[in-house]
Amino acid sequence: MISIKGLDKWYNSLHVLRDINLQVDEGEVVVLIGASGSGKSTLLRCLNRLERADRGEIHILGREINQTDKDLDQLRQQVGMVFQHFHLFPHMTVIENVIEAPIHVKKMNRRAAERLATELLQKVGLADKMHSYPHSLSGGQKQRVAIARALAMQPRVMLFDEPTSALDPELVGEVLSVMKELAQDGMTMVVVTHEMGFAREVADKVVYMDEGRIIEQGTPEQIFGAPQEERTQRFVSQIY
Ligand code: ADP
Ligand code: MG
């Protein structure tokens, strides 16, 4: 589904991604972990071309996306993203938020978009909030709307950048459980998170990054139970 080869990126003189090589298979959940500033968000943003890497290749669904500026709209339809801060449209109701892109970007007819949105809002447990405005929702509810909104484009891959980091602790679980269900449904996901319980339970692969490099990748058992690299050992022991 995703194949990253020899990816390097600089912000001016700051070398933020260093020779990144990573494979994500269809239906896999890959969790990126690492200290703040290690390049996790930048890597994620390269996958839907919010950023462009200076060197290397990214193939998504067989198409090279880093070396070309063609078909970026199509790419962003295939690769959904959920951010730490939900970025909902404040002047639109929940269902209006969800149908906006399907209607205006995908040219879906309104009735079909509403049917899909209703289904997705049921899935994330917010059918009863369809006609509410974002300001009346809790952070966890807002993030579940953001997930439904991303899913409404019927993406093949979902990217999550610290989706629970802005939430009060008691609201984290409801968002993680929606993500877990999505994983069980077979969605291909790349998730940046500090929720190690989620990583352990849901990830097929855990990738540890430091200073722009992938230091180690493996199953949760390998990375949390028997890390090979000293830096991984240190990071893992700090977070438990
Ligand atoms: P993480 O998500 O792991 O915290 P980021 O990918 O956000 O790391 O950042 C990696 C490095 O790149 C950091 O040193 C950060 O300060 C820097 N950085 C991120 N975005 C920009 C930008 N738009 N311009 C310049 N430097 C940036
Ligand atoms: Mg980040």
Coordinates of C-alpha atoms and ligand atoms in Angstrom, one line a residue:
M1 CA 0.0 0.0 0.0
I2 CA 2.8 2.4 1.0
S3 CA 6.5 2.1 0.2
I4 CA 8.9 4.7 1.3
K5 CA 12.5 4.6 0.0
G6 CA 15.5 6.7 0.9
L7 CA 13.5 9.7 2.1
D8 CA 15.4 12.8 3.2
K9 CA 14.0 16.2 4.1
W10 CA 15.5 19.5 5.3
Y11 CA 13.9 22.6 6.7
N12 CA 16.6 25.0 5.5
S13 CA 19.7 23.6 7.3
L14 CA 17.8 21.4 9.6
H15 CA 17.9 17.7 8.4
V16 CA 14.5 16.4 9.7
L17 CA 14.1 13.1 7.8
R18 CA 17.2 11.0 7.3
D19 CA 17.1 8.1 4.9
I20 CA 13.6 6.8 5.8
N21 CA 12.7 3.4 4.5
L22 CA 9.3 2.0 5.5
Q23 CA 6.7 -0.4 4.1
V24 CA 3.0 -0.4 5.0
D25 CA 1.0 -3.3 3.8
E26 CA -2.7 -3.2 3.0
G27 CA -4.7 -3.5 6.2
E28 CA -1.7 -2.9 8.4
V29 CA -1.6 -0.5 11.4
V30 CA 1.8 1.1 11.8
V31 CA 2.4 3.2 14.9
L32 CA 5.2 5.8 14.9
I33 CA 6.7 6.6 18.3
G34 CA 9.6 8.9 19.3
A35 CA 10.4 12.0 21.2
S36 CA 9.0 15.4 20.2
G37 CA 11.0 16.8 17.3
S38 CA 12.0 13.4 15.9
G39 CA 10.2 13.9 12.6
K40 CA 7.0 11.9 13.1
S41 CA 4.6 14.6 11.9
T42 CA 6.9 15.6 9.0
L43 CA 6.9 12.0 7.8
L44 CA 3.2 11.7 8.1
R45 CA 2.7 15.0 6.2
C46 CA 4.9 13.8 3.4
L47 CA 2.5 10.9 2.9
N48 CA -0.3 13.1 1.7
R49 CA 2.0 15.8 0.3
L50 CA 1.2 18.5 2.9
E51 CA 5.1 18.4 2.7
R52 CA 7.4 17.3 0.0
A53 CA 10.6 15.4 0.9
D54 CA 13.8 16.7 -0.8
R55 CA 15.0 13.2 -1.7
G56 CA 13.6 9.7 -2.1
E57 CA 10.4 8.0 -3.3
I58 CA 7.0 7.3 -1.8
H59 CA 4.8 4.9 -3.6
I60 CA 1.1 4.8 -2.5
L61 CA -1.1 2.3 -4.2
G62 CA 1.5 1.8 -6.8
R63 CA 1.9 5.5 -7.7
E64 CA 5.0 7.6 -7.0
I65 CA 3.8 10.7 -5.2
N66 CA 6.9 12.5 -4.0
Q67 CA 8.5 13.3 -7.3
T68 CA 5.5 14.7 -9.0
D69 CA 2.9 17.4 -8.4
K70 CA 0.3 15.7 -10.5
D71 CA -3.0 14.3 -9.1
L72 CA -2.4 15.6 -5.6
D73 CA -6.2 16.0 -5.2
Q74 CA -6.7 12.4 -6.0
L75 CA -3.9 11.4 -3.6
R76 CA -5.5 13.4 -0.7
Q77 CA -8.8 11.7 -1.4
Q78 CA -7.1 8.3 -1.0
V79 CA -5.2 9.3 2.1
G80 CA -7.3 10.7 4.9
M81 CA -5.8 12.6 7.8
V82 CA -6.8 13.4 11.4
F83 CA -4.9 16.0 13.4
Q84 CA -4.3 16.7 17.0
H85 CA -6.6 19.7 16.8
F86 CA -9.8 18.7 15.0
H87 CA -10.0 21.5 12.5
L88 CA -13.8 21.2 12.2
F89 CA -15.7 24.0 10.4
P90 CA -17.2 25.9 13.3
H91 CA -20.1 27.5 11.4
M92 CA -21.3 24.1 10.1
T93 CA -23.3 21.4 11.9
V94 CA -21.7 18.0 12.4
I95 CA -23.4 16.4 9.4
E96 CA -22.6 19.5 7.2
N97 CA -18.9 19.1 8.3
V98 CA -19.0 15.4 7.1
I99 CA -20.7 15.9 3.8
E100 CA -18.8 19.0 2.7
A101 CA -15.9 17.3 1.0
P102 CA -17.8 14.4 -0.6
I103 CA -20.2 17.0 -2.2
H104 CA -17.7 19.6 -3.2
V105 CA -14.5 17.6 -3.9
K106 CA -15.9 14.2 -4.9
K107 CA -19.0 15.6 -6.5
M108 CA -21.2 13.1 -4.7
N109 CA -24.9 14.0 -4.8
R110 CA -26.2 15.5 -1.6
R111 CA -28.6 12.6 -0.7
A112 CA -25.9 10.0 -1.1
A113 CA -23.4 12.1 0.9
E114 CA -26.0 12.4 3.7
R115 CA -26.7 8.7 3.7
L116 CA -22.9 8.0 3.9
A117 CA -22.4 10.6 6.6
T118 CA -25.3 9.3 8.7
E119 CA -23.8 5.8 8.5
L120 CA -20.3 7.1 9.5
L121 CA -21.7 9.1 12.4
Q122 CA -23.5 6.1 13.7
K123 CA -20.2 4.2 13.4
V124 CA -18.4 6.7 15.6
G125 CA -21.3 6.9 18.0
L126 CA -22.6 10.4 17.2
A127 CA -25.8 9.8 15.3
D128 CA -27.6 11.9 18.0
K129 CA -25.3 14.9 17.4
M130 CA -25.8 15.2 13.7
H131 CA -27.4 18.6 13.8
S132 CA -25.3 20.0 16.6
Y133 CA -22.5 22.6 16.1
P134 CA -18.9 21.8 17.0
H135 CA -18.8 24.2 19.9
S136 CA -21.4 22.2 21.8
L137 CA -19.4 19.0 21.6
S138 CA -16.7 17.6 23.9
G139 CA -13.1 17.2 22.5
G140 CA -13.6 13.5 22.1
Q141 CA -16.8 14.0 20.2
K142 CA -15.1 16.6 18.0
Q143 CA -12.3 14.2 17.2
R144 CA -14.8 11.5 16.3
V145 CA -16.5 13.9 13.9
A146 CA -13.1 14.6 12.4
I147 CA -12.6 10.9 11.9
A148 CA -16.0 10.5 10.3
R149 CA -15.3 13.5 8.1
A150 CA -12.0 11.9 6.9
L151 CA -13.7 8.6 6.3
A152 CA -16.5 10.2 4.2
M153 CA -13.9 10.6 1.4
Q154 CA -13.6 6.8 1.4
P155 CA -9.9 6.9 1.7
R156 CA -7.7 3.8 1.3
V157 CA -5.3 4.9 4.0
M158 CA -5.8 6.9 7.2
L159 CA -3.1 9.0 8.9
F160 CA -3.5 10.1 12.5
D161 CA -1.2 12.7 14.1
E162 CA -1.5 12.5 17.8
P163 CA -5.3 12.3 17.6
T164 CA -5.7 12.1 21.4
S165 CA -3.0 14.4 22.6
A166 CA -5.3 17.5 23.0
L167 CA -8.0 15.6 24.9
D168 CA -8.7 15.4 28.6
P169 CA -7.7 12.0 29.8
E170 CA -11.2 10.7 30.3
L171 CA -12.0 11.4 26.6
V172 CA -9.0 9.5 25.2
G173 CA -10.6 6.1 25.3
E174 CA -13.7 6.9 23.2
V175 CA -11.4 8.1 20.3
L176 CA -9.0 5.1 20.6
S177 CA -11.9 2.7 20.5
V178 CA -13.2 4.2 17.3
M179 CA -9.7 3.9 15.8
K180 CA -9.4 0.3 17.0
E181 CA -12.7 -0.6 15.3
L182 CA -11.5 1.0 12.1
A183 CA -8.3 -1.1 12.3
Q184 CA -10.4 -4.2 12.9
D185 CA -12.5 -3.4 9.8
G186 CA -9.2 -3.6 7.8
M187 CA -8.3 0.0 7.3
T188 CA -4.6 0.7 6.6
M189 CA -3.5 3.2 9.2
V190 CA -0.3 5.1 10.1
V191 CA -0.7 6.5 13.6
V192 CA 1.6 8.9 15.6
T193 CA 0.7 8.4 19.3
H194 CA 2.0 8.4 22.8
E195 CA -0.7 5.9 23.8
M196 CA 1.4 2.8 24.2
G197 CA -1.5 0.6 25.3
F198 CA -3.1 1.3 21.9
A199 CA 0.2 0.6 20.1
R200 CA 0.6 -2.7 22.0
E201 CA -2.9 -3.8 21.3
V202 CA -3.6 -2.6 17.8
A203 CA -0.3 -2.1 15.9
D204 CA 1.0 -4.6 13.5
K205 CA 4.3 -2.7 13.5
V206 CA 5.8 -0.1 15.8
V207 CA 8.4 2.3 14.4
Y208 CA 10.7 4.2 16.7
M209 CA 12.2 7.4 15.3
D210 CA 14.9 9.6 16.7
E211 CA 16.5 12.7 15.2
G212 CA 14.8 12.1 11.8
R213 CA 15.9 8.5 11.6
I214 CA 14.0 5.2 12.0
I215 CA 16.1 3.6 14.7
E216 CA 14.2 0.4 14.9
Q217 CA 10.9 -1.2 13.7
G218 CA 9.2 -4.4 14.6
T219 CA 6.2 -5.9 16.2
P220 CA 4.9 -4.4 19.5
E221 CA 6.4 -7.4 21.3
Q222 CA 9.8 -6.8 19.8
I223 CA 9.9 -3.0 20.3
F224 CA 8.4 -2.9 23.8
G225 CA 9.5 -6.3 25.0
A226 CA 12.9 -6.8 23.5
P227 CA 14.2 -3.6 21.8
Q228 CA 17.6 -4.2 20.2
E229 CA 18.9 -0.6 20.0
E230 CA 20.1 1.2 23.0
R231 CA 18.1 4.4 22.1
T232 CA 14.9 2.4 21.7
Q233 CA 15.6 0.7 25.1
R234 CA 16.0 4.1 26.7
F235 CA 12.9 5.6 25.1
V236 CA 10.7 2.6 25.9
S237 CA 11.9 2.5 29.5
Q238 CA 11.1 6.2 29.9
I239 CA 7.5 5.8 28.8
Y240 CA 6.6 3.0 31.1
Ligands
ADP1 P1 7.6 15.4 15.8 O1 6.2 15.3 15.1 O2 8.2 14.1 15.9 O3 7.5 16.1 17.1 P2 8.2 17.2 13.6 O4 8.1 16.4 12.3 O5 7.0 18.1 13.9 O6 8.5 16.2 14.8 O7 9.5 18.1 13.6 C1 10.8 17.7 13.2 C2 11.7 18.8 13.3 O8 11.4 19.7 12.2 C3 11.7 19.6 14.6 O9 13.0 20.1 14.9 C4 10.8 20.8 14.2 O10 11.1 21.9 15.0 C5 11.2 21.0 12.8 N1 10.0 21.6 12.0 C6 8.8 21.1 11.8 N2 8.0 21.8 11.0 C7 8.8 22.8 10.5 C8 8.6 23.9 9.6 N3 7.5 24.0 9.0 N4 9.7 24.7 9.4 C9 10.9 24.5 10.0 N5 11.1 23.5 10.9 C10 10.1 22.7 11.2
MG2 MG 4.3 15.9 15.8

